[in-house]
PDB file of C-alpha atoms in Angstrom:
ATOM      1  CA  MET A   1      69.976  31.028-143.732  1.00 56.00           C
ATOM      2  CA  ILE A   2      66.908  30.442-146.189  1.00 65.00           C
ATOM      3  CA  GLN A   3      64.558  33.165-146.968  1.00 75.00           C
ATOM      4  CA  LEU A   4      60.936  32.161-148.205  1.00 80.00           C
ATOM      5  CA  PRO A   5      59.595  34.503-150.809  1.00 84.00           C
ATOM      6  CA  LEU A   6      56.520  35.604-148.100  1.00 85.00           C
ATOM      7  CA  ASP A   7      55.715  39.095-150.149  1.00 89.00           C
ATOM      8  CA  LYS A   8      51.853  39.186-150.879  1.00 89.00           C
ATOM      9  CA  LYS A   9      52.978  39.245-154.324  1.00 91.00           C
ATOM     10  CA  TYR A  10      54.506  35.719-153.999  1.00 92.00           C
ATOM     11  CA  ILE A  11      52.213  33.917-151.460  1.00 95.00           C
ATOM     12  CA  LEU A  12      49.014  35.285-152.904  1.00 96.00           C
ATOM     13  CA  PRO A  13      48.494  33.116-156.454  1.00 97.00           C
ATOM     14  CA  PRO A  14      49.591  30.484-155.246  1.00 97.00           C
ATOM     15  CA  ILE A  15      46.666  30.730-152.333  1.00 97.00           C
ATOM     16  CA  LEU A  16      44.025  32.010-154.417  1.00 98.00           C
ATOM     17  CA  LEU A  17      44.884  29.133-156.788  1.00 98.00           C
ATOM     18  CA  SER A  18      44.881  26.682-153.711  1.00 98.00           C
ATOM     19  CA  LEU A  19      41.466  28.098-152.590  1.00 98.00           C
ATOM     20  CA  LEU A  20      39.853  27.923-155.790  1.00 98.00           C
ATOM     21  CA  SER A  21      40.415  23.868-155.814  1.00 98.00           C
ATOM     22  CA  PHE A  22      39.293  23.559-152.325  1.00 98.00           C
ATOM     23  CA  THR A  23      36.026  25.951-152.663  1.00 98.00           C
ATOM     24  CA  LEU A  24      35.256  23.834-156.205  1.00 98.00           C
ATOM     25  CA  MET A  25      35.504  20.572-154.041  1.00 98.00           C
ATOM     26  CA  VAL A  26      33.529  21.993-150.859  1.00 98.00           C
ATOM     27  CA  LEU A  27      30.787  23.100-153.750  1.00 98.00           C
ATOM     28  CA  ASN A  28      31.127  19.439-155.112  1.00 97.00           C
ATOM     29  CA  THR A  29      31.153  21.257-158.568  1.00 98.00           C
ATOM     30  CA  ASN A  30      32.814  17.842-160.319  1.00 98.00           C
ATOM     31  CA  ASP A  31      29.494  17.042-162.060  1.00 98.00           C
ATOM     32  CA  LEU A  32      29.798  20.664-164.041  1.00 98.00           C
ATOM     33  CA  LEU A  33      33.339  21.209-164.372  1.00 98.00           C
ATOM     34  CA  GLU A  34      35.066  17.932-164.656  1.00 98.00           C
ATOM     35  CA  PHE A  35      36.535  16.774-167.950  1.00 98.00           C
ATOM     36  CA  HIS A  36      34.218  14.470-169.225  1.00 98.00           C
ATOM     37  CA  ARG A  37      34.688  13.348-172.920  1.00 98.00           C
ATOM     38  CA  ASP A  38      31.196  12.363-173.693  1.00 98.00           C
ATOM     39  CA  LYS A  39      29.543  15.993-172.086  1.00 98.00           C
ATOM     40  CA  ILE A  40      32.555  17.959-174.134  1.00 98.00           C
ATOM     41  CA  ALA A  41      31.411  16.472-177.185  1.00 98.00           C
ATOM     42  CA  ALA A  42      27.815  17.357-176.151  1.00 98.00           C
ATOM     43  CA  GLY A  43      28.905  21.021-176.339  1.00 98.00           C
ATOM     44  CA  GLU A  44      30.132  21.964-172.672  1.00 98.00           C
ATOM     45  CA  ILE A  45      33.227  22.681-173.847  1.00 98.00           C
ATOM     46  CA  TRP A  46      34.318  24.881-170.875  1.00 98.00           C
ATOM     47  CA  ARG A  47      35.183  21.318-168.693  1.00 98.00           C
ATOM     48  CA  ILE A  48      38.267  21.465-170.779  1.00 98.00           C
ATOM     49  CA  PHE A  49      39.641  24.308-169.084  1.00 98.00           C
ATOM     50  CA  THR A  50      37.861  23.835-165.548  1.00 98.00           C
ATOM     51  CA  GLY A  51      38.742  19.967-165.177  1.00 98.00           C
ATOM     52  CA  GLN A  52      41.694  20.613-164.052  1.00 98.00           C
ATOM     53  CA  PHE A  53      40.369  22.590-161.429  1.00 98.00           C
ATOM     54  CA  VAL A  54      38.565  20.209-159.677  1.00 98.00           C
ATOM     55  CA  HIS A  55      39.924  16.851-158.086  1.00 97.00           C
ATOM     56  CA  ALA A  56      38.860  13.140-157.607  1.00 96.00           C
ATOM     57  CA  ASN A  57      38.984  13.443-153.927  1.00 96.00           C
ATOM     58  CA  PRO A  58      40.866  15.238-151.006  1.00 97.00           C
ATOM     59  CA  THR A  59      43.613  13.048-150.954  1.00 96.00           C
ATOM     60  CA  HIS A  60      44.239  14.371-155.171  1.00 96.00           C
ATOM     61  CA  LEU A  61      43.743  17.736-154.093  1.00 98.00           C
ATOM     62  CA  LEU A  62      45.859  17.654-150.731  1.00 97.00           C
ATOM     63  CA  LEU A  63      48.669  16.093-153.292  1.00 97.00           C
ATOM     64  CA  ASN A  64      48.117  18.933-155.542  1.00 97.00           C
ATOM     65  CA  ILE A  65      48.139  21.628-153.287  1.00 98.00           C
ATOM     66  CA  VAL A  66      51.796  20.008-151.505  1.00 98.00           C
ATOM     67  CA  GLY A  67      53.014  20.541-155.440  1.00 97.00           C
ATOM     68  CA  ILE A  68      51.528  23.936-155.354  1.00 98.00           C
ATOM     69  CA  GLY A  69      53.456  24.744-152.346  1.00 96.00           C
ATOM     70  CA  PHE A  70      56.833  22.816-153.786  1.00 95.00           C
ATOM     71  CA  ILE A  71      56.467  25.269-156.785  1.00 96.00           C
ATOM     72  CA  TRP A  72      55.959  28.288-154.563  1.00 95.00           C
ATOM     73  CA  LEU A  73      59.175  27.341-152.650  1.00 93.00           C
ATOM     74  CA  LEU A  74      60.831  26.967-155.653  1.00 93.00           C
ATOM     75  CA  HIS A  75      59.870  29.600-158.510  1.00 93.00           C
ATOM     76  CA  ALA A  76      57.831  32.140-156.488  1.00 92.00           C
ATOM     77  CA  GLU A  77      60.256  35.121-157.029  1.00 92.00           C
ATOM     78  CA  HIS A  78      60.623  34.503-160.895  1.00 91.00           C
ATOM     79  CA  ARG A  79      56.981  35.440-161.955  1.00 92.00           C
ATOM     80  CA  THR A  80      54.680  38.419-161.551  1.00 94.00           C
ATOM     81  CA  GLN A  81      51.232  37.881-160.260  1.00 95.00           C
ATOM     82  CA  SER A  82      49.919  38.297-163.699  1.00 96.00           C
ATOM     83  CA  GLN A  83      52.387  35.530-165.235  1.00 95.00           C
ATOM     84  CA  TYR A  84      51.328  33.526-162.397  1.00 96.00           C
ATOM     85  CA  TYR A  85      47.479  33.857-163.551  1.00 97.00           C
ATOM     86  CA  ILE A  86      48.638  33.693-167.330  1.00 97.00           C
ATOM     87  CA  HIS A  87      50.999  30.719-167.158  1.00 97.00           C
ATOM     88  CA  ASN A  88      48.319  28.783-165.032  1.00 98.00           C
ATOM     89  CA  ALA A  89      45.558  29.571-167.626  1.00 98.00           C
ATOM     90  CA  PHE A  90      47.548  28.976-170.587  1.00 98.00           C
ATOM     91  CA  LEU A  91      48.371  25.086-168.922  1.00 98.00           C
ATOM     92  CA  ALA A  92      45.368  24.699-168.017  1.00 98.00           C
ATOM     93  CA  LEU A  93      43.712  25.272-171.570  1.00 98.00           C
ATOM     94  CA  TRP A  94      46.554  23.531-172.913  1.00 98.00           C
ATOM     95  CA  THR A  95      46.637  20.228-170.572  1.00 98.00           C
ATOM     96  CA  GLY A  96      42.842  19.796-171.594  1.00 98.00           C
ATOM     97  CA  LEU A  97      43.131  20.435-175.040  1.00 98.00           C
ATOM     98  CA  GLY A  98      45.773  17.968-175.261  1.00 98.00           C
ATOM     99  CA  ILE A  99      43.768  15.074-173.672  1.00 98.00           C
ATOM    100  CA  TRP A 100      41.116  16.069-175.767  1.00 98.00           C
ATOM    101  CA  LEU A 101      42.623  15.634-178.941  1.00 98.00           C
ATOM    102  CA  PHE A 102      45.613  13.531-178.282  1.00 98.00           C
ATOM    103  CA  VAL A 103      44.284  11.265-175.425  1.00 98.00           C
ATOM    104  CA  PRO A 104      40.923   9.526-176.600  1.00 98.00           C
ATOM    105  CA  ASP A 105      41.474   6.795-173.920  1.00 96.00           C
ATOM    106  CA  ILE A 106      40.738   9.693-170.892  1.00 97.00           C
ATOM    107  CA  LYS A 107      36.852  10.020-170.521  1.00 98.00           C
ATOM    108  CA  VAL A 108      37.080  12.126-167.168  1.00 97.00           C
ATOM    109  CA  TYR A 109      40.180  14.042-166.258  1.00 97.00           C
ATOM    110  CA  THR A 110      40.639  16.062-162.964  1.00 97.00           C
ATOM    111  CA  GLY A 111      43.535  17.591-160.985  1.00 97.00           C
ATOM    112  CA  LEU A 112      46.460  20.353-161.600  1.00 98.00           C
ATOM    113  CA  SER A 113      48.911  17.807-162.113  1.00 96.00           C
ATOM    114  CA  GLY A 114      49.161  18.367-166.012  1.00 97.00           C
ATOM    115  CA  LEU A 115      49.413  22.206-165.177  1.00 97.00           C
ATOM    116  CA  LEU A 116      51.873  21.694-162.402  1.00 98.00           C
ATOM    117  CA  HIS A 117      54.452  20.038-164.479  1.00 98.00           C
ATOM    118  CA  GLY A 118      54.058  22.600-167.078  1.00 98.00           C
ATOM    119  CA  VAL A 119      55.294  25.432-164.310  1.00 97.00           C
ATOM    120  CA  ILE A 120      57.876  23.057-163.152  1.00 97.00           C
ATOM    121  CA  VAL A 121      59.321  22.713-166.762  1.00 98.00           C
ATOM    122  CA  TRP A 122      58.955  26.864-166.891  1.00 97.00           C
ATOM    123  CA  GLY A 123      60.721  27.567-163.655  1.00 96.00           C
ATOM    124  CA  ALA A 124      63.486  24.943-164.702  1.00 96.00           C
ATOM    125  CA  LEU A 125      64.245  26.546-167.165  1.00 96.00           C
ATOM    126  CA  LYS A 126      64.059  30.173-165.971  1.00 96.00           C
ATOM    127  CA  ASP A 127      66.302  29.060-163.105  1.00 95.00           C
ATOM    128  CA  ILE A 128      68.783  28.160-166.048  1.00 94.00           C
ATOM    129  CA  GLN A 129      68.301  31.445-167.715  1.00 93.00           C
ATOM    130  CA  VAL A 130      69.346  33.347-164.521  1.00 92.00           C
ATOM    131  CA  GLY A 131      72.663  31.677-163.836  1.00 92.00           C
ATOM    132  CA  MET A 132      70.968  28.777-161.392  1.00 92.00           C
ATOM    133  CA  ARG A 133      72.741  25.123-161.732  1.00 92.00           C
ATOM    134  CA  SER A 134      69.885  23.432-160.184  1.00 93.00           C
ATOM    135  CA  GLY A 135      67.448  24.086-162.761  1.00 95.00           C
ATOM    136  CA  ILE A 136      69.919  22.275-164.889  1.00 96.00           C
ATOM    137  CA  LEU A 137      69.037  19.442-162.153  1.00 97.00           C
ATOM    138  CA  LEU A 138      65.462  20.080-161.981  1.00 97.00           C
ATOM    139  CA  PHE A 139      65.002  20.092-165.812  1.00 97.00           C
ATOM    140  CA  ILE A 140      66.403  16.979-166.275  1.00 98.00           C
ATOM    141  CA  GLY A 141      64.694  15.194-163.040  1.00 98.00           C
ATOM    142  CA  ILE A 142      61.519  15.915-164.018  1.00 98.00           C
ATOM    143  CA  TRP A 143      62.215  14.888-167.879  1.00 98.00           C
ATOM    144  CA  ALA A 144      63.386  11.619-166.686  1.00 98.00           C
ATOM    145  CA  LYS A 145      59.932  11.359-164.130  1.00 97.00           C
ATOM    146  CA  LEU A 146      57.926  11.928-166.967  1.00 98.00           C
ATOM    147  CA  ALA A 147      60.103   9.270-169.263  1.00 98.00           C
ATOM    148  CA  TRP A 148      60.142   6.568-166.336  1.00 97.00           C
ATOM    149  CA  GLU A 149      55.866   7.115-165.963  1.00 96.00           C
ATOM    150  CA  GLN A 150      55.812   6.574-169.870  1.00 96.00           C
ATOM    151  CA  TRP A 151      57.611   3.586-169.711  1.00 97.00           C
ATOM    152  CA  ALA A 152      56.677   2.284-166.304  1.00 95.00           C
ATOM    153  CA  GLY A 153      52.891   3.423-166.794  1.00 93.00           C
ATOM    154  CA  PRO A 154      50.750   5.175-163.844  1.00 92.00           C
ATOM    155  CA  SER A 155      51.202   4.595-160.642  1.00 92.00           C
ATOM    156  CA  ALA A 156      49.207   2.292-158.829  1.00 92.00           C
ATOM    157  CA  GLU A 157      50.055   3.253-154.992  1.00 93.00           C
ATOM    158  CA  VAL A 158      48.919   7.326-156.296  1.00 93.00           C
ATOM    159  CA  GLY A 159      45.950   5.950-158.094  1.00 90.00           C
ATOM    160  CA  ALA A 160      44.599   3.910-155.087  1.00 92.00           C
ATOM    161  CA  LEU A 161      44.885   7.046-153.157  1.00 91.00           C
ATOM    162  CA  ILE A 162      43.169   9.423-155.099  1.00 92.00           C
ATOM    163  CA  GLN A 163      40.988   7.027-156.252  1.00 90.00           C
ATOM    164  CA  SER A 164      41.327   7.608-160.091  1.00 91.00           C
ATOM    165  CA  ARG A 165      44.203   6.469-162.483  1.00 91.00           C
ATOM    166  CA  VAL A 166      47.007   8.490-162.705  1.00 94.00           C
ATOM    167  CA  ALA A 167      47.265  10.560-165.767  1.00 96.00           C
ATOM    168  CA  ILE A 168      50.643  10.294-166.892  1.00 97.00           C
ATOM    169  CA  GLU A 169      49.669  11.338-170.612  1.00 98.00           C
ATOM    170  CA  ALA A 170      48.739  15.152-168.700  1.00 98.00           C
ATOM    171  CA  HIS A 171      52.074  15.308-166.864  1.00 98.00           C
ATOM    172  CA  LEU A 172      53.772  15.170-170.357  1.00 98.00           C
ATOM    173  CA  ILE A 173      51.176  17.433-172.249  1.00 98.00           C
ATOM    174  CA  GLY A 174      51.938  20.038-169.330  1.00 98.00           C
ATOM    175  CA  ALA A 175      55.281  19.626-169.432  1.00 98.00           C
ATOM    176  CA  ILE A 176      55.673  20.259-173.148  1.00 98.00           C
ATOM    177  CA  GLY A 177      53.421  23.158-172.581  1.00 98.00           C
ATOM    178  CA  GLY A 178      55.982  24.244-170.032  1.00 98.00           C
ATOM    179  CA  LEU A 179      58.657  23.808-172.755  1.00 97.00           C
ATOM    180  CA  ILE A 180      56.847  25.868-174.961  1.00 96.00           C
ATOM    181  CA  MET A 181      56.265  28.969-172.503  1.00 95.00           C
ATOM    182  CA  GLY A 182      59.876  28.460-171.744  1.00 94.00           C
ATOM    183  CA  LEU A 183      61.095  28.899-175.462  1.00 89.00           C
ATOM    184  CA  GLY A 184      61.699  32.588-174.902  1.00 81.00           C
ATOM    185  CA  LEU A 185      63.569  31.938-171.871  1.00 80.00           C
ATOM    186  CA  ILE A 186      66.217  30.026-173.687  1.00 73.00           C
ATOM    187  CA  ARG A 187      66.148  32.508-176.842  1.00 71.00           C
ATOM    188  CA  ASN A 188      66.868  35.485-173.913  1.00 67.00           C
ATOM    189  CA  LYS A 189      69.232  33.920-171.770  1.00 61.00           C
ATOM    190  CA  SER A 190      71.446  36.274-169.390  1.00 51.00           C
TER     191      SER A 190
END
């Protein structure tokens, strides 16, 4: 029988992340918080971080909440509450800075997808560290997906759903951030 990680310490962080993004959408905060290159250049540097938590539309938000749930099912028991918040904050900043520095073609960016790719990579490495063979498959699978995206380009179908171009560069940047966070796990393999 499958044991879901329903303990408060496992379920509260993903619920809070989902509620944060939902609240920001309901309050229509995109004009104030989205990653907007011109406004960042004009001094609104908080957008590098906050752009991760706002979304293009409700479908975009729903897709990211499904991602949060998927990661919770796979890796909730791998991190403490404080690690969850630290990882998400690091990956939000990492992804925003990566887009700012290395992807000048992205003028506006919203969503958790870069951050979520980083969390998945870290979780796969944690799986490997604790001896779960599925971690190897997940690690290979996520990098195969990223390679495919870089080769084939963004999904037009998903772009139509979210009414925005899928920022595959953010996925890659976030995944690299997750790999960096996971380097200590590789070194400290049980």
